[in-house]
Coordinates of C-alpha atoms in Angstrom, one line a residue:
X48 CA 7.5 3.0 -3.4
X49 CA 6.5 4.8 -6.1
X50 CA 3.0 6.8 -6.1
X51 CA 1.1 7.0 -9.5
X52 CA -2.5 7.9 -11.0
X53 CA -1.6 4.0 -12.7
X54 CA -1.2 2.4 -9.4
X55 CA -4.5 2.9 -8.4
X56 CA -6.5 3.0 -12.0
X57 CA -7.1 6.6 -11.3
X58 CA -7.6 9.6 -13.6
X59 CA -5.4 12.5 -14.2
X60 CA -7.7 15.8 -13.5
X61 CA -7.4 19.7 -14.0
X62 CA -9.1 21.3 -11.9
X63 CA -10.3 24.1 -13.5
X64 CA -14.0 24.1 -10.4
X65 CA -11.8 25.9 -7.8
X66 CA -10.5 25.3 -4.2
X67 CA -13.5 22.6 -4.4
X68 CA -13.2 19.1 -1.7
X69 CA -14.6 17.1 -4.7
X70 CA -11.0 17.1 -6.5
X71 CA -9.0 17.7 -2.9
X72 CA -9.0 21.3 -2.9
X73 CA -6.1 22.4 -3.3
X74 CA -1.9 21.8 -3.9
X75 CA 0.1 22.0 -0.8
X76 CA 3.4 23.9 -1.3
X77 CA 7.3 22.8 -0.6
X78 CA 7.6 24.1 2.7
X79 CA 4.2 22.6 3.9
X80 CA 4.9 19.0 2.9
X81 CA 7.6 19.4 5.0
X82 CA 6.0 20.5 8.1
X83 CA 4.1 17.7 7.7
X84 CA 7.0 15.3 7.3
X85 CA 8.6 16.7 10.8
X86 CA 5.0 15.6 12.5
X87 CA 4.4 12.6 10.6
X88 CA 7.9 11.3 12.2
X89 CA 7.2 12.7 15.8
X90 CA 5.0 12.4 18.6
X91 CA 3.6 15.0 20.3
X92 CA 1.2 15.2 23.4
X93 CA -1.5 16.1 21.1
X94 CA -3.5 18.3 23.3
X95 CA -0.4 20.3 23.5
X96 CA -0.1 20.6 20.1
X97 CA -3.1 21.9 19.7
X98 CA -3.1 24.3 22.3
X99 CA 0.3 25.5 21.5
X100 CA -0.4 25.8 17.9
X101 CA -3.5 27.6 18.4
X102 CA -1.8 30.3 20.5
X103 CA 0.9 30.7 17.6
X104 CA -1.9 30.9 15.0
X105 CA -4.1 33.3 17.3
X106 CA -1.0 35.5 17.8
X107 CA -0.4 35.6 13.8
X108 CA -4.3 36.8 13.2
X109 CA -4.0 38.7 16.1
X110 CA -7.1 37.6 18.1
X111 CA -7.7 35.7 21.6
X112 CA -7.4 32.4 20.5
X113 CA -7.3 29.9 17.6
X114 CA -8.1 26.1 17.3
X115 CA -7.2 24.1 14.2
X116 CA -10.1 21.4 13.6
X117 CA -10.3 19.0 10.8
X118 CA -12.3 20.9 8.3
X119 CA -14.5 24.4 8.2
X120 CA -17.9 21.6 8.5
X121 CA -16.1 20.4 11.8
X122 CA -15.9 23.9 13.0
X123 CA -19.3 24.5 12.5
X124 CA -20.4 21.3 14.4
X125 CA -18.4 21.8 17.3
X126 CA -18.8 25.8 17.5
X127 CA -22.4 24.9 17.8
X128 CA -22.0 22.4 20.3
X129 CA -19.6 24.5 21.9
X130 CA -22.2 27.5 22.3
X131 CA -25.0 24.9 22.9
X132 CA -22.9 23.2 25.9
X133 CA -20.9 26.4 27.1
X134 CA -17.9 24.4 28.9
X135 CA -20.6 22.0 30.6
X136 CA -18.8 18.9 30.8
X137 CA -21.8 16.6 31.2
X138 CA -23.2 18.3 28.0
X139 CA -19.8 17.2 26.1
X140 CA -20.3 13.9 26.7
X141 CA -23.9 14.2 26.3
X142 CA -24.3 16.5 23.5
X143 CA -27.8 15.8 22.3
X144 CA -28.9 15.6 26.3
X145 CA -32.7 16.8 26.8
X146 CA -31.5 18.6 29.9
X147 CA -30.2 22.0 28.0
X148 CA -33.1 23.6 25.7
X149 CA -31.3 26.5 24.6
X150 CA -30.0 25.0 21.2
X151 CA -31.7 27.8 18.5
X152 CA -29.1 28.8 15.6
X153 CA -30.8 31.7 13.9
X154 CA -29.4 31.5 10.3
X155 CA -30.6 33.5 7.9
X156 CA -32.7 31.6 5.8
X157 CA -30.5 32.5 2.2
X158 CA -27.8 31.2 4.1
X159 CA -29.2 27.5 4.4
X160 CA -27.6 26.3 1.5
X161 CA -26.1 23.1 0.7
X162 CA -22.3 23.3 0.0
X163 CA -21.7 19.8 -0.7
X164 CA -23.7 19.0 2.4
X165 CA -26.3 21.3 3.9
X166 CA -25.4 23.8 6.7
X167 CA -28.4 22.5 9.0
X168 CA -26.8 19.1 8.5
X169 CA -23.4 20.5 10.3
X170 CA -25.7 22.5 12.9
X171 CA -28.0 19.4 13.7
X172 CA -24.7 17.2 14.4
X173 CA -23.5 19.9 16.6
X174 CA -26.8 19.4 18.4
X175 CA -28.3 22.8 17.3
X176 CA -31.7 23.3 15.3
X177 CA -31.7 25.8 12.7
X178 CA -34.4 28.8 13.0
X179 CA -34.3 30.5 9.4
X180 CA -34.8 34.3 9.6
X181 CA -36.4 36.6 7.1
X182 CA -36.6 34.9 3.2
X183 CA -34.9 33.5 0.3
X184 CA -34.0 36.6 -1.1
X185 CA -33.9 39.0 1.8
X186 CA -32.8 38.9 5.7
X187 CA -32.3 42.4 7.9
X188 CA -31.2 42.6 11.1
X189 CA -35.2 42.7 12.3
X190 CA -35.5 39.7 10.4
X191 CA -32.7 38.2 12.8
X192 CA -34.1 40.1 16.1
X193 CA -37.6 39.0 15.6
X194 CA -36.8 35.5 16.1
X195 CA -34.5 35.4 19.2
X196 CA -36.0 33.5 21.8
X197 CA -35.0 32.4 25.5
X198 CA -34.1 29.5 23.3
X199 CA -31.6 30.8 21.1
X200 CA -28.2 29.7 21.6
X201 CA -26.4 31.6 18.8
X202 CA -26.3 33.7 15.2
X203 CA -24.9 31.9 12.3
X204 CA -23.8 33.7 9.5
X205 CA -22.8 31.9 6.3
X206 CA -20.2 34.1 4.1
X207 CA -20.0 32.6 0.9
X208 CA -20.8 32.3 -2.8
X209 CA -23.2 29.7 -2.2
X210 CA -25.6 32.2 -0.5
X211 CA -27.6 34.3 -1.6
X212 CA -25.9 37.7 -1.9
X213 CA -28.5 40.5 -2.7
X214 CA -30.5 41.8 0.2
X215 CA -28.4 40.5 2.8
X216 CA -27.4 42.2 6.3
X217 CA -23.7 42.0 6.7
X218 CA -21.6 40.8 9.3
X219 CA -21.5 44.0 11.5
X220 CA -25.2 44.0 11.1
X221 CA -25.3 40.9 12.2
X222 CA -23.0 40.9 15.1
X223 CA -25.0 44.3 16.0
X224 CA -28.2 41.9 16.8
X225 CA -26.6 38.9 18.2
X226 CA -24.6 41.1 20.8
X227 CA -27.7 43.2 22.0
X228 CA -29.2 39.8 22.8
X229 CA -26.0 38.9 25.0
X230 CA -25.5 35.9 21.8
X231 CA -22.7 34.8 20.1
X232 CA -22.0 35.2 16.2
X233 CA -20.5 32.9 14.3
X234 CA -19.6 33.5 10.5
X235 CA -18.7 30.7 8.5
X236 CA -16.1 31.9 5.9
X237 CA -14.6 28.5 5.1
X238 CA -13.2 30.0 1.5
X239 CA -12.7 33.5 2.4
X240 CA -9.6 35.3 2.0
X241 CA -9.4 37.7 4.8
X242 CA -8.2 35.7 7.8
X243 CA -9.0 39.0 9.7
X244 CA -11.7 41.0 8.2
X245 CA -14.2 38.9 10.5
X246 CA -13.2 39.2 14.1
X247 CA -13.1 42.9 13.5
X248 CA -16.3 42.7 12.1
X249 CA -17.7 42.1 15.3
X250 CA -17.7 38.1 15.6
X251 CA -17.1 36.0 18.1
X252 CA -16.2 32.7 16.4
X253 CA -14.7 32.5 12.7
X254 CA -14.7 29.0 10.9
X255 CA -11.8 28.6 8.0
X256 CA -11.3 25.9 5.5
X257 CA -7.8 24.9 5.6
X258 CA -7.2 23.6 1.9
X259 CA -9.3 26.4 0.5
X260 CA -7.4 29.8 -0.1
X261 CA -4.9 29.1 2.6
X262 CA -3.8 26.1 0.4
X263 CA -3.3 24.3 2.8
X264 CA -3.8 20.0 4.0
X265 CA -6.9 18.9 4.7
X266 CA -7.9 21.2 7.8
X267 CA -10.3 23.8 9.1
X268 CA -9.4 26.9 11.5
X269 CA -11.9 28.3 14.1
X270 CA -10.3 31.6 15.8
X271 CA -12.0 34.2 18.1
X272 CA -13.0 34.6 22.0
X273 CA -10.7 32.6 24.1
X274 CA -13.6 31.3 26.2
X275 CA -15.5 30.1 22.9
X276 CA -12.5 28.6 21.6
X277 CA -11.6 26.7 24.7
X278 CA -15.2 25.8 24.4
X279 CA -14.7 24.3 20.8
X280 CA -11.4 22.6 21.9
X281 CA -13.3 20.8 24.7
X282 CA -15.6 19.1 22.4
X283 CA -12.2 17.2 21.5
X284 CA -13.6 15.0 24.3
X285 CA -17.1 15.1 22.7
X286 CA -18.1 14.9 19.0
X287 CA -14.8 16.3 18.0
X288 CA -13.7 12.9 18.8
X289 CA -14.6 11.7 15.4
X290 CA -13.4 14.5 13.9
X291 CA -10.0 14.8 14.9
X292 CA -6.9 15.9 13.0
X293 CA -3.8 14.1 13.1
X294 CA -0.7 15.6 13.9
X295 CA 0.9 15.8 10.4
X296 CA -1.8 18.0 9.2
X297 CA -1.7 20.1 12.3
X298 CA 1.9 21.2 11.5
X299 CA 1.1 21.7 7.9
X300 CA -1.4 23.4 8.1
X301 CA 0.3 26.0 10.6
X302 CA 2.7 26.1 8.1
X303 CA 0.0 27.1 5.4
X304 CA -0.9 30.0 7.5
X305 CA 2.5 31.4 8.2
X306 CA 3.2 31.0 4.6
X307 CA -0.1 32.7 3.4
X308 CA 0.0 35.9 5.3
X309 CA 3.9 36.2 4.3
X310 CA 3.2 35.6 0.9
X311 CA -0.7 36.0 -0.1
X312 CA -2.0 33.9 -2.9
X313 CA -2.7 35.1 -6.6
X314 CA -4.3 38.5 -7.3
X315 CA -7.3 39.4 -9.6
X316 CA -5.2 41.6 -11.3
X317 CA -2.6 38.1 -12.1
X318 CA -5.6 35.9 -12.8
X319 CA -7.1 38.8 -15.4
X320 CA -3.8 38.6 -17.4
X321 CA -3.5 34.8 -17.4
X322 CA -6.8 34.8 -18.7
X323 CA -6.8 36.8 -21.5
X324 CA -5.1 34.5 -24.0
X325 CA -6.9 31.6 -22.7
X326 CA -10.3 33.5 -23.4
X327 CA -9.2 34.7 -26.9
X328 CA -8.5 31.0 -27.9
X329 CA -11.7 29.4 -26.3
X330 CA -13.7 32.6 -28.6
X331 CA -11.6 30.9 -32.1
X332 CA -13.9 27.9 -31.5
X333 CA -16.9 28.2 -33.2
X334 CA -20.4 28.1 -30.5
X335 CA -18.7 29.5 -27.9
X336 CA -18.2 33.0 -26.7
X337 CA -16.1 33.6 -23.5
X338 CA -15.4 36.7 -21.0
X339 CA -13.7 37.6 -18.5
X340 CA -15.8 37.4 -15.0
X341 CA -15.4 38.3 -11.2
X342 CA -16.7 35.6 -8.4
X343 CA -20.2 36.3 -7.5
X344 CA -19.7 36.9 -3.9
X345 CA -17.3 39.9 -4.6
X346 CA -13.7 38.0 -4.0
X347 CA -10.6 39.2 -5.8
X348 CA -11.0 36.3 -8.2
X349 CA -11.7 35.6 -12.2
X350 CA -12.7 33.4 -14.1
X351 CA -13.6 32.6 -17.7
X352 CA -17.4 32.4 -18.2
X353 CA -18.2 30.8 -21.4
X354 CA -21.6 30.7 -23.1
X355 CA -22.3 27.5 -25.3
X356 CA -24.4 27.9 -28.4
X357 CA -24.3 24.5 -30.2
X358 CA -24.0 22.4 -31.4
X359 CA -23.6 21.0 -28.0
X360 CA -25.4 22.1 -24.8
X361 CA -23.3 23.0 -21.9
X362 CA -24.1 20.1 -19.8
X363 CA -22.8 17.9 -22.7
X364 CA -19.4 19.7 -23.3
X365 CA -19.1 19.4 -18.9
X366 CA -19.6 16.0 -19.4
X367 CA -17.2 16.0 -22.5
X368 CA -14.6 17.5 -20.2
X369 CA -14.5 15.1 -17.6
X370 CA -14.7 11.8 -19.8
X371 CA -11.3 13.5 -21.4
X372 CA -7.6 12.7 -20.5
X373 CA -7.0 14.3 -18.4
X374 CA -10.6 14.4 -17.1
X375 CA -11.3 18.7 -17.1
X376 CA -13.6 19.7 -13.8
X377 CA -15.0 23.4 -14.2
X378 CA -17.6 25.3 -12.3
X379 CA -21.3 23.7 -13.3
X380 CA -23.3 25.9 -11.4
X381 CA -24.7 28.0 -14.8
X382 CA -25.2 25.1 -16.7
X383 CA -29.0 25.0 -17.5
X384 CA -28.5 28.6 -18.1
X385 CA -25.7 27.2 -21.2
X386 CA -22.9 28.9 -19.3
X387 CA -19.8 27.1 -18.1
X388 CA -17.0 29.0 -16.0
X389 CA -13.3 28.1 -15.5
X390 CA -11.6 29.0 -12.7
X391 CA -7.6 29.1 -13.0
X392 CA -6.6 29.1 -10.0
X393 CA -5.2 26.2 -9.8
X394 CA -4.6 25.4 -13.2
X395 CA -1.1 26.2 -15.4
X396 CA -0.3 27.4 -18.7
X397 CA 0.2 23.8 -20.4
X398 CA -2.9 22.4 -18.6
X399 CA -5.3 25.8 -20.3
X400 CA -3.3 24.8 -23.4
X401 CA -5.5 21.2 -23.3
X402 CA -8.2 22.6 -21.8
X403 CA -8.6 24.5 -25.3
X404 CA -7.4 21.6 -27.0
X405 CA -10.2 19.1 -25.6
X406 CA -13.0 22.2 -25.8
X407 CA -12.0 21.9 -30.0
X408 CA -12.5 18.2 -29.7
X409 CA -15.5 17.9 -27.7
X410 CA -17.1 20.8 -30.2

């Protein structure tokens, strides 16, 4: 059976947005489509799998122990809940039970941010209630001590570009103040790079995105303590339950890893040269000016940040870009501020080539 954009009546897309879940994230390579091939014609006694592939994965990243999950949001629900519950089995199946009170997340407040859903929205199903610390624009690690209670359950720490990045404590910080309290940390780093920056850091729980830069299937990865992580894999019984992975993914995605820390993914350095030519056409097209840009939140990545000046406003060339064909998706995030951004990424030489082609159209 053949499988087409026709079949279905959908639409071709470059994703020039990033590793984002609205377009799927990312490509899966060679070598991963075929670990997911093996598992999609085997069986497996699946809470083997997932034990056995977790102690592979936690001896790659070199920490206690690693459970795969099926997204970074899952993570975050069930490392609440697993924090929250401790092992308890009555608590698993009665996650939201008025019997335990100790269910306090202390999050600083920058970190609340909505990703595509809100982080209190992943905390709250894991049966946690977000306590923000400190404000918008600024949390220290008093900010985060002040507000521990008899109540508090665990520190969350939200690294990403979605947060806000100036006045921040970092993750040591952080770990610092949930550990004098006898609390776990858990850092969300669902598109980070560094698979082991984090544990060294000092936390005890680190949530991945699987299809982010580990280009992986759809997946998420939550390594660290092996009593926390045998606590997450528990909730398998609990709300993980409707959250579960299936057994293709589960080999892919190991796959993903083995293949990531053997062969690393694009540097800035590759990304600056590929966008040099791409910027220098984009600046022939009159009432727009491009450059060359590093991600906000410090990563090894660049983009192309361009600044419309008319005759068209940058929310109408977006829009230009994804009634196209193919349909262009780019980063909107600087659009009332007249600036679009293009991340490369995942885009190729002939697919910029358009890109510049539909940009002349659309101006």
């Amino acid at each position: 059976m053949t499988i087409s954009y026709e079949k279905f009546g959908l639409k071709d897309v470059i994703n020039a947005s990033g590793r984002m879940t609205i377009l799927g994230v990312s490509k899966v390579s060679p070598s991963v489509l075929a670990a997911q091939r093996f598992g999609g014609e085997h069986f497996f006694e699946m809470a083997d799998l997932l034990e056995k592939t977790g102690a592979y994965l936690a001896d790659l990243l070199d920490v206690e122990d690693a459970q795969i999950v099926s997204s970074a949001s899952a993570g975050i629900a069930q490392s609440v809940a697993a924090v929250i519950g401790q092992g308890d089995l009555y608590h698993t199946y009665h996650p939201y039970t008025s019997r335990v009170t100790r269910r306090e997340i202390l999050l600083p407040k920058g970190h609340n941010v909505d990703y595509g859903t809100a982080v209190e929205v992943m905390v709250e199903m894991g049966g946690g209630r977000v306590v923000e610390a400190g404000y918008a624009n600024m949390c220290t690690s008093e900010h985060i001590e002040m507000m521990v209670t008899a109540n508090t359950a665990a520190v969350l720490y939200i690294k990403s570009h979605h947060t806000v990045q100036k006045s921040m404590l970092t993750v040591k910080e952080a770990a610092a103040v949930a550990h004098r309290h006898g609390l776990p940390l858990i850092v969300d780093a669902a598109a980070e790079e560094d698979l082991f920056k984090y544990i060294r850091e000092g936390a005890d729980l680190v949530i991945y995105s699987g299809a982010k830069a580990i280009e992986g299937p759809s997946a998420g990865l939550v390594i660290g303590k092996k009593e926390l992580i045998s606590w997450v894999r528990l909730q398998g019984k609990g709300i993980g339950r409707g959250m579960k992975i299936g057994k293709d993914n589960i080999l892919g995605f190991t796959q993903a890893v083995e293949d990531y820390l053997a062969n690393g993914s694009e540097s800035g350095a590759a990304m600056q040269k590929r966008l040099v030519p791409f910027v220098a056409a984009i600046n022939e097209i009159s009432g727009l000016q491009a450059t060359i840009v590093q991600d906000g939140a410090g990563r090894d990545i660049y983009r192309a940040s361009v600044k419309v000046s008319g005759p068209k406003t940058a929310k109408e060339v977006i829009q230009g870009l994804k009634l196209g064909n193919p349909a262009v998706y780019t980063r909107e995030y600087q659009a009332n501020n007249g600036i679009i951004e293009f991340d490369v990424r995942s885009v190729n030489e002939n697919e910029l080539q358009k890109i510049v082609n539909q940009l002349k159209e659309i101006i």
